[in-house]
Short mmCIF file of C-alpha atoms in Angstrom, two decimals:
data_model
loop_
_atom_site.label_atom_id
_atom_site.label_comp_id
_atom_site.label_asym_id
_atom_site.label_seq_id
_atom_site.Cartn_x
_atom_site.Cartn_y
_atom_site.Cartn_z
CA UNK W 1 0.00 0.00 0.00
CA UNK W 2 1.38 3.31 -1.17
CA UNK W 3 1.22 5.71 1.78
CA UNK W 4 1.81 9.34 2.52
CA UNK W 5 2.11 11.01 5.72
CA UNK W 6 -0.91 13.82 6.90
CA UNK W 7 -0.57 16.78 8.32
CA UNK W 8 -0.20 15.17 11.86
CA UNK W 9 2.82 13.18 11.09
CA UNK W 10 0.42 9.68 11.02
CA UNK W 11 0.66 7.31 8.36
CA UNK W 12 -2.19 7.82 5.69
CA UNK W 13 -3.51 6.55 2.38
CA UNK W 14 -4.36 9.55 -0.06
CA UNK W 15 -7.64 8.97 -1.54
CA UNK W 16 -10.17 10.31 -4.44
CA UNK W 17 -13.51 10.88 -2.32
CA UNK W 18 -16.38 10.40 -4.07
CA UNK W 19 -20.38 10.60 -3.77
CA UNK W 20 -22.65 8.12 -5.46
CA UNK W 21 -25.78 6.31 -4.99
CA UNK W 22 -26.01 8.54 -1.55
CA UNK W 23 -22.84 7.02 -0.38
CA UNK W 24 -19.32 8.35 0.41
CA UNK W 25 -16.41 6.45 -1.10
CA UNK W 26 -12.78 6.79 -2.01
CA UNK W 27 -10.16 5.34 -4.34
CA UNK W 28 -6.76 5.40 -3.60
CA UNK W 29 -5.16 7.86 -5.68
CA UNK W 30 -2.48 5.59 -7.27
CA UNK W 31 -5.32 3.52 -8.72
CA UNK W 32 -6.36 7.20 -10.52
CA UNK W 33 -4.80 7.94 -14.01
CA UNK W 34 -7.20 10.84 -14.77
CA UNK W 35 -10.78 11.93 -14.49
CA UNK W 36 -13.07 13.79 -17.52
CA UNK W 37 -16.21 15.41 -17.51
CA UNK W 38 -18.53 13.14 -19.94
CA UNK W 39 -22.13 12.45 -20.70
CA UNK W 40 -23.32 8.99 -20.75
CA UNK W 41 -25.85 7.51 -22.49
CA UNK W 42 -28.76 4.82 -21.63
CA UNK W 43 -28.05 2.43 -18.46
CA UNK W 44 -27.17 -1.06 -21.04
CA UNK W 45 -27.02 -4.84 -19.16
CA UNK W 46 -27.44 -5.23 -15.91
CA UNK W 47 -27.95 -1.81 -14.98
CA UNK W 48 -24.17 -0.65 -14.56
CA UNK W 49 -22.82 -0.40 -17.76
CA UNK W 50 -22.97 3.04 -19.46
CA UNK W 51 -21.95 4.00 -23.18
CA UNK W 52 -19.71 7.89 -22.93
CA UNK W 53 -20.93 9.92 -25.78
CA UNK W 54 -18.73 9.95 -28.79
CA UNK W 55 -16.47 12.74 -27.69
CA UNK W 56 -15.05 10.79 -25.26
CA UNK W 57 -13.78 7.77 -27.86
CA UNK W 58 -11.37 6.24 -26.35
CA UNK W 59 -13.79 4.83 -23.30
CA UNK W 60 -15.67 2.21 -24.86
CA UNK W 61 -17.87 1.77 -21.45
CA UNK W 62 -18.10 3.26 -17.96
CA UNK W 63 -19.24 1.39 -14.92
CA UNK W 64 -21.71 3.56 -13.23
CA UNK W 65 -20.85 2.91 -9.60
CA UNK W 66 -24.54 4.10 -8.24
CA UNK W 67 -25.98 0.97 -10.75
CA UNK W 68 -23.03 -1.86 -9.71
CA UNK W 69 -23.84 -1.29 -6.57
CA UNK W 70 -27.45 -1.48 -7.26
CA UNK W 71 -28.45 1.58 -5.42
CA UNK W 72 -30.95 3.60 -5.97
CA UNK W 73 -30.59 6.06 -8.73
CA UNK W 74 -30.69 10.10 -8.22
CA UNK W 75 -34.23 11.77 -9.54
CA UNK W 76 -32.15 13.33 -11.89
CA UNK W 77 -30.91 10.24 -13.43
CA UNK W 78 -34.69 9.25 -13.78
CA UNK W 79 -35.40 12.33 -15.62
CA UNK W 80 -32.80 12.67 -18.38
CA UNK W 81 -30.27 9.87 -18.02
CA UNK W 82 -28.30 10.46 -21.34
CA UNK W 83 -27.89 14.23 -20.10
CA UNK W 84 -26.92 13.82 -16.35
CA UNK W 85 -23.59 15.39 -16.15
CA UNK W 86 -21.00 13.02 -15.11
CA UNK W 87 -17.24 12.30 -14.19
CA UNK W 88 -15.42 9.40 -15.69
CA UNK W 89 -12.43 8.03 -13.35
CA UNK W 90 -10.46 6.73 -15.73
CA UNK W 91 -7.46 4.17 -13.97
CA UNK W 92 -3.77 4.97 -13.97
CA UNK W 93 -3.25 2.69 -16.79
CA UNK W 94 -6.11 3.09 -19.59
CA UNK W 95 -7.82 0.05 -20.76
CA UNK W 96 -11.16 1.06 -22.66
CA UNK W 97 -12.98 1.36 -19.39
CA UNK W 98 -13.83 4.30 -16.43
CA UNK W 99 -15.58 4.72 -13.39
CA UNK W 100 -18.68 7.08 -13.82
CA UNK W 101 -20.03 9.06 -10.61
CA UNK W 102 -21.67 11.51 -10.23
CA UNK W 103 -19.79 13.94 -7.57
CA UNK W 104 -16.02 14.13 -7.14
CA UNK W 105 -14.91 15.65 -3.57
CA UNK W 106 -11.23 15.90 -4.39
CA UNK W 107 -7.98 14.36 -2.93
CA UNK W 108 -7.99 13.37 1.03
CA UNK W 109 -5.43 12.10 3.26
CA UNK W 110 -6.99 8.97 5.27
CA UNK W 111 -5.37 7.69 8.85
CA UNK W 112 -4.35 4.32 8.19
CA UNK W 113 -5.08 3.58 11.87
CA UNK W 114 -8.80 4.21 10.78
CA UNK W 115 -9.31 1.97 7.71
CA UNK W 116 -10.26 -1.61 8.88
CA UNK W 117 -10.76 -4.71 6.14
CA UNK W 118 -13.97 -6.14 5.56
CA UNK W 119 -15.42 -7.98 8.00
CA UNK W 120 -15.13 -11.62 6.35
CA UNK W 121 -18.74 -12.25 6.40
CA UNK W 122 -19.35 -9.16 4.23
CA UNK W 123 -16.37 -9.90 1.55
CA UNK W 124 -19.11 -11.88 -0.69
CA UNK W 125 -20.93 -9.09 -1.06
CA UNK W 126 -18.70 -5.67 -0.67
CA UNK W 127 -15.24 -7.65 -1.72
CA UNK W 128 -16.93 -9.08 -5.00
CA UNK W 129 -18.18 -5.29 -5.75
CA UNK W 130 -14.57 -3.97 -5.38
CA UNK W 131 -14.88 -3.04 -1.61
CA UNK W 132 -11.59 -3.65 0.52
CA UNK W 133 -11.95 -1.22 3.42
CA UNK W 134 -14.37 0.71 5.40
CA UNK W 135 -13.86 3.92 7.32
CA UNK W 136 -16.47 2.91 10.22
CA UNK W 137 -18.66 5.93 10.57
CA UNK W 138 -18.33 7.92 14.37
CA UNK W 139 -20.10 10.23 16.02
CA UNK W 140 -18.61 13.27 14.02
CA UNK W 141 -19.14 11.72 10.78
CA UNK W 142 -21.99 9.37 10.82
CA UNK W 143 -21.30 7.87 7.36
CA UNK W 144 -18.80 5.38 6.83
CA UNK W 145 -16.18 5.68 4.23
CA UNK W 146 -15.90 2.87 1.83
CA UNK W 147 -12.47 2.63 -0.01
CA UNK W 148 -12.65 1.03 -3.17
CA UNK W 149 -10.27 -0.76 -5.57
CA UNK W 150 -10.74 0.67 -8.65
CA UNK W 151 -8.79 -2.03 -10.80
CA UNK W 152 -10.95 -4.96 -9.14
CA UNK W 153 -14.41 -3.04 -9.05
CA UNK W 154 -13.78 -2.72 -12.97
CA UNK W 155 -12.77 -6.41 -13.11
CA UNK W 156 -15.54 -7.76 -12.03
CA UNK W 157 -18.49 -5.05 -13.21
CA UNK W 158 -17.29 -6.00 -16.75
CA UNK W 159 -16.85 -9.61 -16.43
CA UNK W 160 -20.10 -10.00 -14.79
CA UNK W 161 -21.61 -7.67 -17.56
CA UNK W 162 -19.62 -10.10 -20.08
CA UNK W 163 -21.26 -13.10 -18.48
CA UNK W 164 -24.84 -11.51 -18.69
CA UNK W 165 -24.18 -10.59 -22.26
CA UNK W 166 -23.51 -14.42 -23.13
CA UNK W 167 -26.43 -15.44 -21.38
CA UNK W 168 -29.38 -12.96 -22.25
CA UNK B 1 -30.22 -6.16 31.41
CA UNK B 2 -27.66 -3.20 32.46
CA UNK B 3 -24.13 -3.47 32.58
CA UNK B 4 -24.01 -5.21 35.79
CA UNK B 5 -25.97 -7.80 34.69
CA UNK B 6 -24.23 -8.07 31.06
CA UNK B 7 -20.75 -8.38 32.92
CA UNK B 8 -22.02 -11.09 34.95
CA UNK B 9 -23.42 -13.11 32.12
CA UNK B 10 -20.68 -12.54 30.37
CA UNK B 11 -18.73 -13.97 33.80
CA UNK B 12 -20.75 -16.95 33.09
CA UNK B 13 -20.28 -17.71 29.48
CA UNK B 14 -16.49 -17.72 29.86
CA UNK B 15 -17.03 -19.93 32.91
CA UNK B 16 -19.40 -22.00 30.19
CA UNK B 17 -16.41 -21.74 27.80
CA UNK B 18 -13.70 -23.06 29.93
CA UNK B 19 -15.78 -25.96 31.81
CA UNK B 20 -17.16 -27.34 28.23
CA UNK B 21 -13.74 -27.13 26.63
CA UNK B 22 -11.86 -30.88 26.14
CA UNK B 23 -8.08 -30.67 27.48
CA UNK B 24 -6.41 -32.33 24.73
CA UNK B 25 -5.67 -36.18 24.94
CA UNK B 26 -8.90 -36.26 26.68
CA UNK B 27 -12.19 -37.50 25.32
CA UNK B 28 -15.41 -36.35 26.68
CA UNK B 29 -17.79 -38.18 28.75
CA UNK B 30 -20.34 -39.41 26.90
CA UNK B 31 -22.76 -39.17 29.59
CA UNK B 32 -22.40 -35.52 30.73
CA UNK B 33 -24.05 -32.55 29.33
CA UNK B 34 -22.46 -29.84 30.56
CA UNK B 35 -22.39 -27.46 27.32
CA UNK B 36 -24.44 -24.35 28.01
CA UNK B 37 -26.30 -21.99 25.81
CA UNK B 38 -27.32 -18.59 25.94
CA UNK B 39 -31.05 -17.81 26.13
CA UNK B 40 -32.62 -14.86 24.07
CA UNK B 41 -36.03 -13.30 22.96
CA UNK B 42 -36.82 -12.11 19.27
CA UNK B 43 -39.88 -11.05 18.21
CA UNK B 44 -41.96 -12.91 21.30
CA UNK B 45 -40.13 -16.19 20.35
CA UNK B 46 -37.25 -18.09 22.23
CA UNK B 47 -33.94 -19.01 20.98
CA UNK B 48 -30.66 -19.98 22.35
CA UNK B 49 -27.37 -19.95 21.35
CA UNK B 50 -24.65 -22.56 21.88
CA UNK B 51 -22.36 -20.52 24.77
CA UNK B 52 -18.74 -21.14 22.99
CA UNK B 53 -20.29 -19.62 19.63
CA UNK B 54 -20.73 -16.08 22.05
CA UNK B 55 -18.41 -14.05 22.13
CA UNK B 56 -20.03 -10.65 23.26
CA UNK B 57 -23.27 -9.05 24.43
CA UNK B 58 -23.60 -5.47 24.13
CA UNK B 59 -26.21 -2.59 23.49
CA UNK B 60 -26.90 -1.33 20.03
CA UNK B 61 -25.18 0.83 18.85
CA UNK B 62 -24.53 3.38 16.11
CA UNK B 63 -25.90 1.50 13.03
CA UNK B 64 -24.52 2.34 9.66
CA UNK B 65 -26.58 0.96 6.67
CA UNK B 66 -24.70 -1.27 4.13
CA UNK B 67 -24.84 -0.14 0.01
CA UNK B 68 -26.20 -3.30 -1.98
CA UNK B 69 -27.26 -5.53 0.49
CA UNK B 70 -30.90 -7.19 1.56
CA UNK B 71 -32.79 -7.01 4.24
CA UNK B 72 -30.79 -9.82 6.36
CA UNK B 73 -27.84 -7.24 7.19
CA UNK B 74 -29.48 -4.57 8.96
CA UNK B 75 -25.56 -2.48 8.82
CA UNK B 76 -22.47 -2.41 10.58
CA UNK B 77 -21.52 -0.91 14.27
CA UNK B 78 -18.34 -0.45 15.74
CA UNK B 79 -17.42 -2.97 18.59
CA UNK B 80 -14.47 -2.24 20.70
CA UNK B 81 -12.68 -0.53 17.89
CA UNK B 82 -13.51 -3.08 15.17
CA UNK B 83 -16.14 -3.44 12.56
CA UNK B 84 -18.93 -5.46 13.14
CA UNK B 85 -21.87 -6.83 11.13
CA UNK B 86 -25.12 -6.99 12.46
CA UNK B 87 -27.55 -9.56 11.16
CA UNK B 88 -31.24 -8.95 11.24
CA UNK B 89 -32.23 -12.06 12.51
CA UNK B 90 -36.34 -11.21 12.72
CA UNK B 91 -35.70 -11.23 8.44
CA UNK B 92 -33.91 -14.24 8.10
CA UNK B 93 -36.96 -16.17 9.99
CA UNK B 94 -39.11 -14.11 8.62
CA UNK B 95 -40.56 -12.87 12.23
CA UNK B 96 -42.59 -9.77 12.58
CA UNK B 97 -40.67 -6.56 14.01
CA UNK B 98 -42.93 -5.07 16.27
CA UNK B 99 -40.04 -2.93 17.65
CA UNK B 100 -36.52 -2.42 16.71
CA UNK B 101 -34.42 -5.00 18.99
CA UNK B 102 -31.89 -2.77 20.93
CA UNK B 103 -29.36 -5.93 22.18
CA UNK B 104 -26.65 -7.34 20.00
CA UNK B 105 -25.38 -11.19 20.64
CA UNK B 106 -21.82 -11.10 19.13
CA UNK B 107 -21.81 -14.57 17.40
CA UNK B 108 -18.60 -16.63 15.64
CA UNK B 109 -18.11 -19.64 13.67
CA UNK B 110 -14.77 -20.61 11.57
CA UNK B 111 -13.80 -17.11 10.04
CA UNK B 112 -17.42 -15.36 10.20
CA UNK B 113 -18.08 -13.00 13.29
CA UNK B 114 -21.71 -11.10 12.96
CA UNK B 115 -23.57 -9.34 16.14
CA UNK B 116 -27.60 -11.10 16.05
CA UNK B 117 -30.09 -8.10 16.89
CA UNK B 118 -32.31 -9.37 19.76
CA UNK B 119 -34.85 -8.03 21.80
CA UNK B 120 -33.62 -9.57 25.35
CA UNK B 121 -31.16 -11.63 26.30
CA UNK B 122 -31.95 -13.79 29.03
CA UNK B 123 -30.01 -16.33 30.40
CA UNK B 124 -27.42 -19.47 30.37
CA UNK B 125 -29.58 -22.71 30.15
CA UNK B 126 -27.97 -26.18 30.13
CA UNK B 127 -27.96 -27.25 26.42
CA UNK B 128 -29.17 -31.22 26.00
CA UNK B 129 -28.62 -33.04 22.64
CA UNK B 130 -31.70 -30.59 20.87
CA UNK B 131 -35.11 -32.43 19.94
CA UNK B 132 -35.87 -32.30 16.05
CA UNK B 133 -38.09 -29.27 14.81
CA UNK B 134 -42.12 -29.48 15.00
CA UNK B 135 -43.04 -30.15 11.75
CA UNK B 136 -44.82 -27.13 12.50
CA UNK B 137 -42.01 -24.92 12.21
CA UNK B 138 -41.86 -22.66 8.66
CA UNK B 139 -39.56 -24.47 6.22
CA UNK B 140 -37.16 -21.39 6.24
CA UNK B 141 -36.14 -21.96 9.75
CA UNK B 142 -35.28 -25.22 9.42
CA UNK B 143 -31.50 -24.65 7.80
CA UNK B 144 -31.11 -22.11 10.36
CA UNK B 145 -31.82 -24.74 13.02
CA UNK B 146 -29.90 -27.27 15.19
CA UNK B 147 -34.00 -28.10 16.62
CA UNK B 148 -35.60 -27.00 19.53
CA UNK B 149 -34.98 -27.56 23.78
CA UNK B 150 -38.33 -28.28 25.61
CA UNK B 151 -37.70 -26.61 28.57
CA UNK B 152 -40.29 -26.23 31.75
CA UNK B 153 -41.41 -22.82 30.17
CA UNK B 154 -41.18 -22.61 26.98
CA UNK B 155 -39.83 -24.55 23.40
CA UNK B 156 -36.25 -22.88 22.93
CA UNK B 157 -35.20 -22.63 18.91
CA UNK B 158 -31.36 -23.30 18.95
CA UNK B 159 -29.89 -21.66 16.41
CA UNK B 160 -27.34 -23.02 14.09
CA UNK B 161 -24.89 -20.55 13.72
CA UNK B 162 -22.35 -21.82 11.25
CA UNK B 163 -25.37 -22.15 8.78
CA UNK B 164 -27.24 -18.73 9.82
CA UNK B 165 -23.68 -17.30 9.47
CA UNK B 166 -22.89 -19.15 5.94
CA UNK B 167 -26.24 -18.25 4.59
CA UNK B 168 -26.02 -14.46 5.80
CA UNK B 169 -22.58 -14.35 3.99
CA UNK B 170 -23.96 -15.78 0.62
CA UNK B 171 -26.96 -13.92 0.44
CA UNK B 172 -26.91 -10.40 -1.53
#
């Protein structure tokens, strides 16, 4: 794990903090190659997988983390889905396929003494999504953080999409 | 229960623990039953809990809600520093919530640790070879299961917690 050192002198993970699906997440910044502003079009299979308009040509597909996660979707994403403005995390080494969310918060230096692994009865369900760590929420910040890894969350969003296409 | 009484329960299951553990080299005594379990109310209905799967009793806590998951994981809590699952137990039977249980049972089995919301915990009973399920019983309980402890006051459920543990794992 690639770590930097906060403010305080503690050991820390600098993260991309994100907001999607009305939950707070983060990626650790190595993961990160860059991010673009991008439209998307129509949710396609299984309800993750987004097409970026043409401008954007070299992502073939984002993985809209709201819809892998299967949470609910914002009203404005009922609305006008193709026109919802939208980031694209695109990993440090490109391969065809981003991240879309909806709401970047920028770069954040997290304790290491506060991220804990996934409980192990929880790693079928947040470890197959591409969810390693949790922040657990406290009584200043009543949300927990939950740290993602981008290169596995992309893994297995498209080869689950892959395995739905193959069997419609 | 307050703290007092939680301590001294807790005094008790590690008393449980060490009397009901074999030394090694030793076999047990075929005749003696002197495994405990721990007694608890959900939903109006009695349950108990094998004592050396308990590793904790404690008071709900902050709850934070899980993304993508069903009904069966009501969230996560912090328990002395670490993360902790909580398992809505009243959905996995299928039981009516008439109010939100306020008492976690801190349950473990192999590498799975998960807190059990229950209304009230109640007591250490002595835990007999279990009689087999009514065939009254919903079908849905009955992987859940070990069977049930006919007691002077009431039919106990004893819960199986490697398979309520397994099955709250696999489910999404």
């Amino acid at each position: 794990m690639t770590t930097t050192t906060a403010g305080d002198g503690a050991p820390s993970l600098t993260a991309l903090c994100l907001t999607a699906g009305g939950e707070q997440w983060a990626i650790p910044a190595r993961h990160v190659g860059r991010t673009v502003a991008a439209t998307l079009g129509p949710m396609a299979g299984g309800g993750w997988v987004r097409q970026p308009s043409p401008a954007h040509g070299a992502i073939q597909v984002a993985i809209d983390l709201a819809g892998w996660w299967a949470l609910p979707a914002s009203p404005a994403d009922t609305v006008a889905p193709e026109s919802t403005p939208t980031y694209i995390i695109l990993p440090a080494a490109e391969v065809g396929v981003g991240l879309a969310v909806r709401e970047i918060g920028g770069l954040r230096h997290l304790p290491l003494a506060e991220i804990q692994p996934v409980p192990a009865l929880l790693r079928a369900t947040l470890g197959a999504r591409g969810c390693w760590g949790i922040i657990p929420p406290t009584t200043e910040r009543p949300e927990p953080l939950w740290l993602l890894d981008l290169w596995a969350l992309l893994r297995a969003a498209v080869g689950q999409f892959a395995v739905l296409e193959s069997h419609p | 229960m307050n703290s007092a009484d939680v301590a001294a329960l807790l005094a008790q299951l590690d008393a449980a623990m060490a009397a009901t553990a074999t030394p090694e080299g030793e076999s047990e005594a075929p005749e003696r039953h002197t495994a405990q379990a721990l007694r608890f109310e959900l939903c109006a209905q009695d349950f108990a809990i094998p004592a050396t799967q308990v590793r904790a009793i404690a008071r709900l806590g902050q709850v934070a809600r899980l993304p993508g998951v069903g009904p069966h994981i009501a969230g996560i809590t912090t328990l002395r520093g670490a993360v902790l699952p909580l398992i809505n137990l009243a959905a996995m039977l299928g039981l009516t919530i008439e109010h939100p249980p306020q008492q976690v049972v801190v349950v473990a089995d192999g590498p799975f640790e998960a807190g059990l919301l229950v209304h009230r915990v109640d007591a250490l009973v002595p835990l007999p070879p279990p009689l087999p399920l009514l065939d009254t019983r919903p079908a849905q309980w009955r992987p859940l299961l070990q069977g049930e402890l006919d007691t002077s006051e009431s039919l106990v459920l004893v819960i199986n917690v490697g398979a309520l543990l397994g099955q709250a794992a696999r489910a999404l």
